[in-house]
mmCIF file of C-alpha atoms in Angstrom:
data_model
loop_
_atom_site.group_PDB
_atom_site.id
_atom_site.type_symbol
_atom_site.label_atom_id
_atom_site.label_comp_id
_atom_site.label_asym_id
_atom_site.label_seq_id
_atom_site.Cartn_x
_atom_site.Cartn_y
_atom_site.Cartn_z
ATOM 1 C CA UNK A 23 -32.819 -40.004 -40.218
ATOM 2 C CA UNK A 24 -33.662 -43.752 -39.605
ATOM 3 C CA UNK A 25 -34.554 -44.623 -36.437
ATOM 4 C CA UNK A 26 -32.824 -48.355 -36.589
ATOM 5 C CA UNK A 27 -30.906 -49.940 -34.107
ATOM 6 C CA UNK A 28 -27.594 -51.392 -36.254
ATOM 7 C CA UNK A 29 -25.298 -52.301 -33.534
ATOM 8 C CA UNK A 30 -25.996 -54.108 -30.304
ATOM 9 C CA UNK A 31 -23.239 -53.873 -27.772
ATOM 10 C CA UNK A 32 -24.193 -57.601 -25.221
ATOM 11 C CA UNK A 33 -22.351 -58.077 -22.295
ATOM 12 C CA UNK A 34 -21.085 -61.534 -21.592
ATOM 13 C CA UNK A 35 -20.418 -61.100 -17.936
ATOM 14 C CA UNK A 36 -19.073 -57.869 -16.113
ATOM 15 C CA UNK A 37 -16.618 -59.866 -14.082
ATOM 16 C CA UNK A 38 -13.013 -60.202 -15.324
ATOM 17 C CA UNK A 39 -9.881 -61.975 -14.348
ATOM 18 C CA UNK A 40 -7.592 -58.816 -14.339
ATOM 19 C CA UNK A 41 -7.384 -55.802 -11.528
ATOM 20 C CA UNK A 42 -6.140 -53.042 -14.350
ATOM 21 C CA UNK A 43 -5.307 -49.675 -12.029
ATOM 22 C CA UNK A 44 -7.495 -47.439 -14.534
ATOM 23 C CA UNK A 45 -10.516 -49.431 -14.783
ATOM 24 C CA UNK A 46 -13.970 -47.804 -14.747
ATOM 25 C CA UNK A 47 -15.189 -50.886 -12.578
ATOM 26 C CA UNK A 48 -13.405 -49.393 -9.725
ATOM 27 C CA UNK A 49 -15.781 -46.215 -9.823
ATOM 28 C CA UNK A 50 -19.390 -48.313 -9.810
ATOM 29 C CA UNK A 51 -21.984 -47.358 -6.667
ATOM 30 C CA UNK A 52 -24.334 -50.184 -5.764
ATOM 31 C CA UNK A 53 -23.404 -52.258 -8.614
ATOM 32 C CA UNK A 54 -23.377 -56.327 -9.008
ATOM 33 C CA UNK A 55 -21.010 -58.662 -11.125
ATOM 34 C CA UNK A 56 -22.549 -61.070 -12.862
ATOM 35 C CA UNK A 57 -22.558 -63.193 -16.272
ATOM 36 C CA UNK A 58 -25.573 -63.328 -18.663
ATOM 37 C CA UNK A 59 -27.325 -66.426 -18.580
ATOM 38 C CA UNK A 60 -28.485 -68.600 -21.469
ATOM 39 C CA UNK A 61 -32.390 -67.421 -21.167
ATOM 40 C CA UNK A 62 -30.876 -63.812 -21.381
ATOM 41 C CA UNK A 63 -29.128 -64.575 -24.594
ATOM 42 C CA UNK A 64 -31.667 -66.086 -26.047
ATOM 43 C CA UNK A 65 -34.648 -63.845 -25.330
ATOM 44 C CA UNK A 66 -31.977 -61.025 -27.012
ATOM 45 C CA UNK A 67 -31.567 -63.200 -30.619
ATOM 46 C CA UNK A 68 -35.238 -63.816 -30.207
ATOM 47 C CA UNK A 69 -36.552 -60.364 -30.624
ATOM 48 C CA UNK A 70 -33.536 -58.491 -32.517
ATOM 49 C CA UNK A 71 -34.954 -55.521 -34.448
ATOM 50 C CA UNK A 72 -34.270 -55.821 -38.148
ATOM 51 C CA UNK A 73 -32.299 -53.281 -38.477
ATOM 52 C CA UNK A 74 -29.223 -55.063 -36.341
ATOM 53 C CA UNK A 75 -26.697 -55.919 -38.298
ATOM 54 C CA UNK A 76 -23.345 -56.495 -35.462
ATOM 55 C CA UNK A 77 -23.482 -58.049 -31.892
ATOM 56 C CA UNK A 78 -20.776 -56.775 -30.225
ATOM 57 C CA UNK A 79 -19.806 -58.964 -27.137
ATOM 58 C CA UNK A 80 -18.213 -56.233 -24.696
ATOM 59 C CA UNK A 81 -19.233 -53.971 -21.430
ATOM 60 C CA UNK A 82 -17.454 -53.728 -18.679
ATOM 61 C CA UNK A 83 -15.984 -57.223 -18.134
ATOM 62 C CA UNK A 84 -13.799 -59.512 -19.518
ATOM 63 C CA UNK A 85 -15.766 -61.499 -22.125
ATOM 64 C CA UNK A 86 -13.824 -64.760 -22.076
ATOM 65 C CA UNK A 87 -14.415 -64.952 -18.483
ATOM 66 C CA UNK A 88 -18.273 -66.171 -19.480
ATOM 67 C CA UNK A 89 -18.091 -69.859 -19.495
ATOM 68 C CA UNK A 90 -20.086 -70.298 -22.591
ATOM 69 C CA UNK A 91 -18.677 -67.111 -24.790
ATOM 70 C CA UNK A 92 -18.144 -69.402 -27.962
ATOM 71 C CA UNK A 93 -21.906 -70.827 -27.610
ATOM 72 C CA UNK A 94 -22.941 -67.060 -27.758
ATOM 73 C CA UNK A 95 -20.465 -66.375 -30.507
ATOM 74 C CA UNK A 96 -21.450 -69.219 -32.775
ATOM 75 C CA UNK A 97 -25.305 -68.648 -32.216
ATOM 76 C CA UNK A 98 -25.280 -64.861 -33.272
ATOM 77 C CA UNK A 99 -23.580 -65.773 -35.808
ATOM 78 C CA UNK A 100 -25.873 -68.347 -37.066
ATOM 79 C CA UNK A 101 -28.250 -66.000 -36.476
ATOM 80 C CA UNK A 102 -26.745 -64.156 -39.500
ATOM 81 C CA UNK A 103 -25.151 -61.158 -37.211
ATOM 82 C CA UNK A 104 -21.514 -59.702 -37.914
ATOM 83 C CA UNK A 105 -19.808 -60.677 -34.451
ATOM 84 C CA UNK A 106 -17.445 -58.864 -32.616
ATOM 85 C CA UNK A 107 -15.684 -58.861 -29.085
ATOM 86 C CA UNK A 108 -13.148 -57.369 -27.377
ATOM 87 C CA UNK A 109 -11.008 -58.687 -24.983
ATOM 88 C CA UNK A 110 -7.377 -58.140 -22.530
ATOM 89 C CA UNK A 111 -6.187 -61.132 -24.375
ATOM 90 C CA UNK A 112 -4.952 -62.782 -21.276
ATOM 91 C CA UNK A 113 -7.102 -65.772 -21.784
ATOM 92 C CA UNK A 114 -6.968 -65.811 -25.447
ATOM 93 C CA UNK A 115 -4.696 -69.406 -25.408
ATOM 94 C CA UNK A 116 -4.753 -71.086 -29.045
ATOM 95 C CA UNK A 117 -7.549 -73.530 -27.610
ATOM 96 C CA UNK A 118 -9.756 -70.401 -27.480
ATOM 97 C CA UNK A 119 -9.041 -68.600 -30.453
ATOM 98 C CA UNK A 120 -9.713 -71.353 -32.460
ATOM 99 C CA UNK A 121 -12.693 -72.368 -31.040
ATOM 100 C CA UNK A 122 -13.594 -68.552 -31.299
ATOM 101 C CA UNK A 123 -12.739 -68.571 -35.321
ATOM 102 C CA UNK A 124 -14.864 -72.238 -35.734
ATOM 103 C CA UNK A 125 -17.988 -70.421 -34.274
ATOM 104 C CA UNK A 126 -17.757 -67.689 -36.558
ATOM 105 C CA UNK A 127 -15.764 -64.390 -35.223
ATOM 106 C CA UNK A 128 -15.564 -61.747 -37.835
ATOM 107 C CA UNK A 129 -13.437 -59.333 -35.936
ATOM 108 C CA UNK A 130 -11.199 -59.656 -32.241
ATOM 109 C CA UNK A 131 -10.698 -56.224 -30.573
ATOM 110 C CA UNK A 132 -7.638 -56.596 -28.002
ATOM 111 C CA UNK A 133 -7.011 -53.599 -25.152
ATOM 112 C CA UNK A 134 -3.528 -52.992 -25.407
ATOM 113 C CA UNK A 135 -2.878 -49.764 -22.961
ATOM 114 C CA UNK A 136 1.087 -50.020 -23.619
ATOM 115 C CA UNK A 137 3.713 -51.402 -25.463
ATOM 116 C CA UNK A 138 6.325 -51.406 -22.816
ATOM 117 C CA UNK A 139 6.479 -54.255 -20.701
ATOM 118 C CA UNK A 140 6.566 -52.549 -16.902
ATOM 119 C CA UNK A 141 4.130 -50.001 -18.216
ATOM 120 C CA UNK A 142 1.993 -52.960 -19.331
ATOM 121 C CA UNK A 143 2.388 -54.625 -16.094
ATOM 122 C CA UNK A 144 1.469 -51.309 -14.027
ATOM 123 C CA UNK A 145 -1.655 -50.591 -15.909
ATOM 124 C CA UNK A 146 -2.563 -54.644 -16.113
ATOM 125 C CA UNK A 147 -1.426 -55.283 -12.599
ATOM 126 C CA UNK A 148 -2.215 -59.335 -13.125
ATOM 127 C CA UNK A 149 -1.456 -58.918 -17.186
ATOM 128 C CA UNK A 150 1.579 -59.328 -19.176
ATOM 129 C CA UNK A 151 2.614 -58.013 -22.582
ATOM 130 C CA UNK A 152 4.961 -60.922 -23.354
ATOM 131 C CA UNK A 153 1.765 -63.178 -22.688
ATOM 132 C CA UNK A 154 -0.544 -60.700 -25.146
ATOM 133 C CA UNK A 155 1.738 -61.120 -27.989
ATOM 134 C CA UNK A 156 2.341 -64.606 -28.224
ATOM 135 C CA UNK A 157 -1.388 -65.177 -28.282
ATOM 136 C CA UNK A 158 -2.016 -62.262 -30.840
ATOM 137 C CA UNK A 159 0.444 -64.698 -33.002
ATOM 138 C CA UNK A 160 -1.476 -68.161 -32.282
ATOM 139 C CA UNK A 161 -5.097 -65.642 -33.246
ATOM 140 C CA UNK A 162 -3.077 -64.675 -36.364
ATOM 141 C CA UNK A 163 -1.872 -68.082 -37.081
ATOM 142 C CA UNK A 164 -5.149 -69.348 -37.328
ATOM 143 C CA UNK A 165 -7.078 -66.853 -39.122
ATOM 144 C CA UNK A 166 -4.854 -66.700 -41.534
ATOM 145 C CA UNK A 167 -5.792 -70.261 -42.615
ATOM 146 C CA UNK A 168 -9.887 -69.390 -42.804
ATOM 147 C CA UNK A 169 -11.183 -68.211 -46.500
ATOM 148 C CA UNK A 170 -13.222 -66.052 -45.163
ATOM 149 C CA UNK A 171 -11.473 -62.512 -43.711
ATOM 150 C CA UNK A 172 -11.434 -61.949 -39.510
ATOM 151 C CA UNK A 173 -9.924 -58.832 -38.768
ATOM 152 C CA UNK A 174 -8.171 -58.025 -35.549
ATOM 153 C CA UNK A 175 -8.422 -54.560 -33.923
ATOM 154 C CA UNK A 176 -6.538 -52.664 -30.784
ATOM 155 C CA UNK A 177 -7.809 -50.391 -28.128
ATOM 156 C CA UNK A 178 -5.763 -48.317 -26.430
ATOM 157 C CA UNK A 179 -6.391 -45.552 -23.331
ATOM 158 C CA UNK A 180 -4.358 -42.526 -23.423
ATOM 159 C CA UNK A 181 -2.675 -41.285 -20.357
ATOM 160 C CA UNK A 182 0.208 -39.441 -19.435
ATOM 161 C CA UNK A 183 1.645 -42.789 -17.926
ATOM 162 C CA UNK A 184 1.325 -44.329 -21.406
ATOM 163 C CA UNK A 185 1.849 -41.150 -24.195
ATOM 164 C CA UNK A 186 5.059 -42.509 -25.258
ATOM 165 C CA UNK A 187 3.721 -46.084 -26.638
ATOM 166 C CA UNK A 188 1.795 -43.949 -29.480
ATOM 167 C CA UNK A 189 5.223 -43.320 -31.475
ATOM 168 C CA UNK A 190 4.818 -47.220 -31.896
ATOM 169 C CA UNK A 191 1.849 -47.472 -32.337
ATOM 170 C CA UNK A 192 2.084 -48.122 -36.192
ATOM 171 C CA UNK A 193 5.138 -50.350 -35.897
ATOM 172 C CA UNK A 194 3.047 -52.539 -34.063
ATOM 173 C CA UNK A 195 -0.390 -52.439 -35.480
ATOM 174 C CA UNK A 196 1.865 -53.676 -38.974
ATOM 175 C CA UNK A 197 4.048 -56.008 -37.490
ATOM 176 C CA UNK A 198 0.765 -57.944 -35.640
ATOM 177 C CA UNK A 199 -0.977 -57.500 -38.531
ATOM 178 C CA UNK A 200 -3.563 -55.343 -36.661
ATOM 179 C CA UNK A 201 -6.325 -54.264 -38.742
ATOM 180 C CA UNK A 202 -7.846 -50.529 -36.967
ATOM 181 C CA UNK A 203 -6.758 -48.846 -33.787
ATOM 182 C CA UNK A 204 -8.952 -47.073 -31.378
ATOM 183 C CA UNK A 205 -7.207 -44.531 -29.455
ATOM 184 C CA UNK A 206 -9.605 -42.947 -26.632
ATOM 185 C CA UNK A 207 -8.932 -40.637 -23.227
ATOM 186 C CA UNK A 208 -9.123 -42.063 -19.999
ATOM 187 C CA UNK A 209 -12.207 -41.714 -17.785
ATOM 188 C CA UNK A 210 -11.176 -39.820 -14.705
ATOM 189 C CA UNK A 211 -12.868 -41.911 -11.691
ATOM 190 C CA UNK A 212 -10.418 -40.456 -8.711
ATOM 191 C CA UNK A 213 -7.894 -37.719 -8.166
ATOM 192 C CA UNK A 214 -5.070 -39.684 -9.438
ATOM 193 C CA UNK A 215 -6.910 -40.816 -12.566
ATOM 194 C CA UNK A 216 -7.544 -37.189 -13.815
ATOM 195 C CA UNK A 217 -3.947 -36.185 -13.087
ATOM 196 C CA UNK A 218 -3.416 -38.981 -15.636
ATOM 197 C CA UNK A 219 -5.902 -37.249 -18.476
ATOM 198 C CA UNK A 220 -4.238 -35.737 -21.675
ATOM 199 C CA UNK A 221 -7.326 -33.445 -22.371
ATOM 200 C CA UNK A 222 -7.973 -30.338 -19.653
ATOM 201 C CA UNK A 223 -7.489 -27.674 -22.510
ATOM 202 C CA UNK A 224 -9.376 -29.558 -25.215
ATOM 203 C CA UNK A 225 -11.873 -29.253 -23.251
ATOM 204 C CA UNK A 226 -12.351 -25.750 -22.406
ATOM 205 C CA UNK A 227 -11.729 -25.134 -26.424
ATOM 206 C CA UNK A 228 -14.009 -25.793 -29.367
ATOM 207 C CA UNK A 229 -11.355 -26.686 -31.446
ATOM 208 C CA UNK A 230 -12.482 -27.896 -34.989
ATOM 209 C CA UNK A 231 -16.195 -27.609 -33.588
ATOM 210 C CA UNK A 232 -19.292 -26.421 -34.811
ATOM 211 C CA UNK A 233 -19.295 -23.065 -33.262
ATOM 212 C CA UNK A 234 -16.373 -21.277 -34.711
ATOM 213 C CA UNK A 235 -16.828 -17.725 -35.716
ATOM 214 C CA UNK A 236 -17.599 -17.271 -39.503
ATOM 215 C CA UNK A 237 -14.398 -14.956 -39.343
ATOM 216 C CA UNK A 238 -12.158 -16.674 -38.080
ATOM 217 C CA UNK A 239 -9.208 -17.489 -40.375
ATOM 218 C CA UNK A 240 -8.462 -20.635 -42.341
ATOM 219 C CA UNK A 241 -5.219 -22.470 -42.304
ATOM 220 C CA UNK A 242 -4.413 -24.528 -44.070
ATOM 221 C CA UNK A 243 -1.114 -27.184 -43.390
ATOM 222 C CA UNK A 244 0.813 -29.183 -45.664
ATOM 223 C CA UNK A 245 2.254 -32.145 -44.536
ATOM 224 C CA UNK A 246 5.771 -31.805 -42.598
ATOM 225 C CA UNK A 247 8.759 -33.620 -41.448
ATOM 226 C CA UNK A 248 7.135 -33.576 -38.026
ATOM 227 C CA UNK A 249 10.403 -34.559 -35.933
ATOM 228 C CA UNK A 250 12.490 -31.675 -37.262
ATOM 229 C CA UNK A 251 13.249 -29.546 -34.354
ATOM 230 C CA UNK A 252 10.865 -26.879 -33.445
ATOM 231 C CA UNK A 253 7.720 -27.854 -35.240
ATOM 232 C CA UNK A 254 6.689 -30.080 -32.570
ATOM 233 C CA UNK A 255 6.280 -27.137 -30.600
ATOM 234 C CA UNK A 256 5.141 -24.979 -33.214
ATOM 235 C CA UNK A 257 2.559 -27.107 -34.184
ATOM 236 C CA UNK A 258 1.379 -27.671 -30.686
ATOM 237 C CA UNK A 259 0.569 -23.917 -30.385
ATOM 238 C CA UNK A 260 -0.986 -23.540 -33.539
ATOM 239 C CA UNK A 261 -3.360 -26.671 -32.754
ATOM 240 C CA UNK A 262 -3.638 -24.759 -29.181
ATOM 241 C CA UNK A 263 -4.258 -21.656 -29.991
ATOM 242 C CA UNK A 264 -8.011 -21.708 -31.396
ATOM 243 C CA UNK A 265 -10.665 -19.395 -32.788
ATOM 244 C CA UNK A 266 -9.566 -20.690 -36.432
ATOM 245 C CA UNK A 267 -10.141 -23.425 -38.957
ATOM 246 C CA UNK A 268 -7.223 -25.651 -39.209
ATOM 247 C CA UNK A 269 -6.995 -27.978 -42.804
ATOM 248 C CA UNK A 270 -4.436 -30.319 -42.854
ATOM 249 C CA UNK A 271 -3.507 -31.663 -46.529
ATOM 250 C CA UNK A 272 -6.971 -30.408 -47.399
ATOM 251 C CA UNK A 273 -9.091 -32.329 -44.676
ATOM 252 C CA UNK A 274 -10.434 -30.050 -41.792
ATOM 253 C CA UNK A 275 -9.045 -31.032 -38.052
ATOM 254 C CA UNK A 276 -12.021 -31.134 -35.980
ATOM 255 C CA UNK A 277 -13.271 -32.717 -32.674
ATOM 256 C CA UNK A 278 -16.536 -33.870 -32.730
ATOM 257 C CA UNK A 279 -18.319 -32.530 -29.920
ATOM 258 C CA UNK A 280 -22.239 -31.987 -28.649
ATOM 259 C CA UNK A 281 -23.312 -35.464 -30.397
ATOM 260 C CA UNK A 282 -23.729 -38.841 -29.302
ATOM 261 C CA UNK A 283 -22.309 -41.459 -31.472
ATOM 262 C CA UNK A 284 -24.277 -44.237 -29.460
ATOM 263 C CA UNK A 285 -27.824 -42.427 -30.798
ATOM 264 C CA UNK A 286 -27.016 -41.128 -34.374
ATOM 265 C CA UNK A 287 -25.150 -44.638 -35.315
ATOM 266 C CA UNK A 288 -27.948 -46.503 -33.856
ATOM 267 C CA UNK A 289 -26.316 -48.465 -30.974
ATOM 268 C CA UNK A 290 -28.036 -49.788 -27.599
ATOM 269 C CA UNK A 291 -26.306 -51.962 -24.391
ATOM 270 C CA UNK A 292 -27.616 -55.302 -23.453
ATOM 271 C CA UNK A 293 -26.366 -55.724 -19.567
ATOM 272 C CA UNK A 294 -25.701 -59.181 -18.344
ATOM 273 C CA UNK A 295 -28.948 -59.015 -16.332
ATOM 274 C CA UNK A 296 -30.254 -57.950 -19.261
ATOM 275 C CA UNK A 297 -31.240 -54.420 -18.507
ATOM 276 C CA UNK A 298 -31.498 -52.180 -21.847
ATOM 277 C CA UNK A 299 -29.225 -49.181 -21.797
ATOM 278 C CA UNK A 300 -28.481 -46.793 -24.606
ATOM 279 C CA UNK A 301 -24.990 -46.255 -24.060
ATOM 280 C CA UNK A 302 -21.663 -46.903 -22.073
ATOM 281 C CA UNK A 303 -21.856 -43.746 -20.236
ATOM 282 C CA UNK A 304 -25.325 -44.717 -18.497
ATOM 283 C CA UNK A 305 -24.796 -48.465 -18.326
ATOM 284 C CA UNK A 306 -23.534 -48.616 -14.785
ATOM 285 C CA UNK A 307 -23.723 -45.768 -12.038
ATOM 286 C CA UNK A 308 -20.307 -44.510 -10.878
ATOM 287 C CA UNK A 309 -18.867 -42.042 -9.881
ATOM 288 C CA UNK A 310 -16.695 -39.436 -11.851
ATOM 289 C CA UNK A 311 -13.733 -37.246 -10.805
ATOM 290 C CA UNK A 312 -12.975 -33.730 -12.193
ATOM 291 C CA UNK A 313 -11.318 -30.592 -11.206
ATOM 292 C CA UNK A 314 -11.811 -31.429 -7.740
ATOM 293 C CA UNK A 315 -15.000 -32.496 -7.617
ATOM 294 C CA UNK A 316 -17.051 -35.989 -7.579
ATOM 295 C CA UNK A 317 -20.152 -36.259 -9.900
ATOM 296 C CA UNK A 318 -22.666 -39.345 -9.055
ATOM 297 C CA UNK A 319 -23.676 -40.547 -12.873
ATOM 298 C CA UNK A 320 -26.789 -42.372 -12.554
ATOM 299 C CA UNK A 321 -27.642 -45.287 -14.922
ATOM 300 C CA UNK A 322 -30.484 -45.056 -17.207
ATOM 301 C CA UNK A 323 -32.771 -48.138 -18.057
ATOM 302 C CA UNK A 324 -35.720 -48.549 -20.230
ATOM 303 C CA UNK A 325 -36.236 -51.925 -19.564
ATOM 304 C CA UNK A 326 -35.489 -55.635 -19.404
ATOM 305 C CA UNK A 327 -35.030 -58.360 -22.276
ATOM 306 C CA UNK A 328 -36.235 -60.919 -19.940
ATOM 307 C CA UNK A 329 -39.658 -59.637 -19.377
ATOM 308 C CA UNK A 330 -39.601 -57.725 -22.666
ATOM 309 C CA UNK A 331 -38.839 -58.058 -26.166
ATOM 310 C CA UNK A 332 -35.944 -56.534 -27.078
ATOM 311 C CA UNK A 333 -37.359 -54.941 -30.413
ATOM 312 C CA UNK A 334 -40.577 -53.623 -27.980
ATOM 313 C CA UNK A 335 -38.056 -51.791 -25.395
ATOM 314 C CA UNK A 336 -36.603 -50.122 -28.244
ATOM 315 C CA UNK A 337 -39.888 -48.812 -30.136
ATOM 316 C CA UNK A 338 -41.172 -47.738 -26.671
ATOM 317 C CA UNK A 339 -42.282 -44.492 -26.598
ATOM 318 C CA UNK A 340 -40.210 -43.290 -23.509
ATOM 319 C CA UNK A 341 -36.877 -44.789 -25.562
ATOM 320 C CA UNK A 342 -37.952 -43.270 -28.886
ATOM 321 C CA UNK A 343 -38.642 -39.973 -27.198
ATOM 322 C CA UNK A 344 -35.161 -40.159 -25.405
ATOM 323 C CA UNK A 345 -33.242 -40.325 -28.724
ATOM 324 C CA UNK A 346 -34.669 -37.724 -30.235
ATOM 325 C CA UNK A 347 -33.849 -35.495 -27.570
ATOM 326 C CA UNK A 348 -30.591 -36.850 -27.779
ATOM 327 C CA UNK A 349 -29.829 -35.999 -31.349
ATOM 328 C CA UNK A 350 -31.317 -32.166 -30.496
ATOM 329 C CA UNK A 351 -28.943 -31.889 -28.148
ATOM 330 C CA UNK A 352 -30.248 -29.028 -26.316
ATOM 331 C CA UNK A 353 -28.140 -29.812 -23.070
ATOM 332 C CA UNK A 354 -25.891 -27.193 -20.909
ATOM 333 C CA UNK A 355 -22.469 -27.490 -22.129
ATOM 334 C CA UNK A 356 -21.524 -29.173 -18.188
ATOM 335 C CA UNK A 357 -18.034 -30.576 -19.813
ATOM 336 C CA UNK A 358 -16.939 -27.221 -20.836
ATOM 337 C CA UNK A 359 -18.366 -25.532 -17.286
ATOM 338 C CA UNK A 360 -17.039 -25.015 -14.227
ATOM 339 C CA UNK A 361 -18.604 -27.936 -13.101
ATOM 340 C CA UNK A 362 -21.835 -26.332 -10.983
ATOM 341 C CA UNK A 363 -23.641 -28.384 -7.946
ATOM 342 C CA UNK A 364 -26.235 -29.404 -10.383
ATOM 343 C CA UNK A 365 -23.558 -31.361 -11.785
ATOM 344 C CA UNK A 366 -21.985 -32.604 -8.910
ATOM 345 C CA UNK A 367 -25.131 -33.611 -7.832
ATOM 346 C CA UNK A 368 -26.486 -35.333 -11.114
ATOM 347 C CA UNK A 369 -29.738 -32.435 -10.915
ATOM 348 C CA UNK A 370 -31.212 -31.009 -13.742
ATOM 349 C CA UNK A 371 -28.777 -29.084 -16.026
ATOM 350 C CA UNK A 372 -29.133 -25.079 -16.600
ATOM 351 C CA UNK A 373 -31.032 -25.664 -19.365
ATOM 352 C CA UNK A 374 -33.543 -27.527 -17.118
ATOM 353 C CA UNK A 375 -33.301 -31.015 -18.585
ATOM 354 C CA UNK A 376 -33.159 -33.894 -15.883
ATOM 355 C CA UNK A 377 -30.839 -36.501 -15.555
ATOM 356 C CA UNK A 378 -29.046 -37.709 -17.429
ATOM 357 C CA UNK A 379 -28.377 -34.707 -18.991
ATOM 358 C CA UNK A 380 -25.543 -35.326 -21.900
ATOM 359 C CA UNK A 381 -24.219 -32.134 -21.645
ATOM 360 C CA UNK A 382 -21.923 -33.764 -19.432
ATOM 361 C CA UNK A 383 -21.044 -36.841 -21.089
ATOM 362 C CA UNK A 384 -17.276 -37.274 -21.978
ATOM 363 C CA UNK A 385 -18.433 -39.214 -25.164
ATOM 364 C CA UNK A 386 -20.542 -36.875 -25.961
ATOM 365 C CA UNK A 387 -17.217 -34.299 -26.089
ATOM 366 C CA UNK A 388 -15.540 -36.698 -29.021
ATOM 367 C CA UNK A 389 -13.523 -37.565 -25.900
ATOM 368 C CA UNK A 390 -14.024 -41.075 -25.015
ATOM 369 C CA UNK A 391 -14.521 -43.458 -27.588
ATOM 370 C CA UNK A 392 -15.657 -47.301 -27.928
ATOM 371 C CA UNK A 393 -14.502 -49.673 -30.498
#
């Protein structure tokens, strides 16, 4: 397997103009806000490995909150890079979408946790869904004009609070001409948060995984009027029930689980101070909330773009060595655990591998996912 880094998540700045009640931000220990300067930038497009073919602008903040986003936009993509950022669209005004488009954008990624307005407003506290939609029209409007195609993506956190806005889902991706949705779990950072989580049982299952017993039976599903009554629930249990092989029009339902997408698709985090992460999970260190218990998740550096090339930190020995443990994944299964002191305490995992050990990474689980 090549050993290239393809995709380079940059954060603009981790500060942001909205207070959203399920934010991750509200679970960092000792952590600054701050935006990425211009020698920051530049030292990054300086020293990009070859092999990096998308900046994605994104991290924890709100990337049109950086003063200079369309400067960073249009010189990655003069730089030849596929550009991408995601945004709460509250300060995407026409002014700013076109000046987005004109430096180059190839794709917009817009959070969109609901599509009912006081459900919007809850999650958003300071956001409102009226105000996303008329400026995912203006964005529309004007990339419609361009020859060249911009495509326009959706995120969207699952919680109970939020469950019902999947049944329109599709209604909306097609009516705002959305291009891909990216449905992912919430992170549980307090007691409240993980009584919002749709995934306790999933958890505790290997449903669709790698481990299933060469015996256990095959079945497979055609597809269904799924509203009739009864095979909601039917359904439900047979997806619930486990220790089988489900197929579903021929293609196998499975959960990836036990990898890290961040390592085997070749992805690394660029903080705003510039410090080199190789994923979400470990680019901040918060604290995480589950079945009664708080885990302190360290962040994990291997250096910074300001005093190092960025194509150096990545060849490093200590960062190279780090993958490849990575894609062995020989960790302690810590999501599917009772959750032990070790991890409570961020020591190292039954196995006896230190901090961070990714046995108990939610991504890791096919549970979490980033645009």
């Amino acid at each position: 397997m090549a050993d290239e880094l393809r995709r380079l998540y940059l954060e603009p700045t981790s500060r942001c103009n909205l207070n959203c009640a399920m934010c991750f931000r509200k679970s960092w220990v000792d952590e600054e806000a701050g935006d990425m300067d211009e020698a920051t930038f530049r030292a990054v497009l300086a020293h990009l490995p070859p092999g990096v073919e998308t900046l994605f602008f994104g991290g924890m903040g709100e990337p049109l909150f950086h003063p200079h986003i369309t400067d960073m936009v249009r010189a990655a993509s003069a730089a030849g890079l596929r550009t991408e950022l995601v945004s709460n669209g509250s300060l995407l005004t026409e002014e700013r979408s076109a000046a987005l488009l004109d430096a180059g954008l190839d794709m917009l990624w817009l959070s969109v946790d609901s599509l009912e307005e006081a459900d919007y407003a809850a999650i958003r506290c300071n956001g409102s869904l009226a105000v996303l939609k008329k400026h995912i029209l203006a964005f529309n409007q004007l990339r419609f004009r361009l020859e060249r195609e911009v495509r326009l993506g959706v995120a969207f956190v699952l919680m109970k609070s939020n469950v019902r806005s999947l049944a329109d889902l599709p209604f909306f991706a097609s009516y705002y001409h959305v291009n891909e949705v990216n449905v992912s779990h919430l992170i549980p950072t307090s007691e409240s948060a993980a009584h919002e989580v749709l995934y306790h049982n999933v958890l505790q299952s290997d449903f669709g995984g790698d481990h299933v017993p060469p015996a256990a039976p095959r079945i497979h599903l055609p597809l269904m009027d799924w509203t009739r009554p009864g095979v909601p629930e039917a359904v439900a249990s047979l997806l619930s029930a486990g220790m089988c092989e489900i197929f579903l029009s021929g293609s196998r339902l499975r959960r990836p689980a036990r990898r890290c997408r961040f390592v085997e698709e070749g992805m690394a985090f660029v903080r705003h101070d510039g410090m080199l992460s190789p994923c979400m999970a470990l680019l901040r260190s918060s604290r995480l909330y589950w079945e009664g218990k708080t885990r302190l998740n360290q962040h994990l550096f291997f250096g910074n773009v300001r005093s190092q090339p960025l194509d150096r930190l990545w060849r490093s020995p200590e960062y190279a060595a780090f993958r490849q443990n990575v894609r062995a994944f020989e960790f302690s299964p810590c999501c599917r655990c009772s959750q032990c002191d070790n991890w409570e305490l961020s020591l190292p995992d039954c196995y006896g591998n230190p901090a961070p050990s990714c046995g108990a990474c939610l991504w890791s689980e096919g549970i979490i996912s980033c645009p």
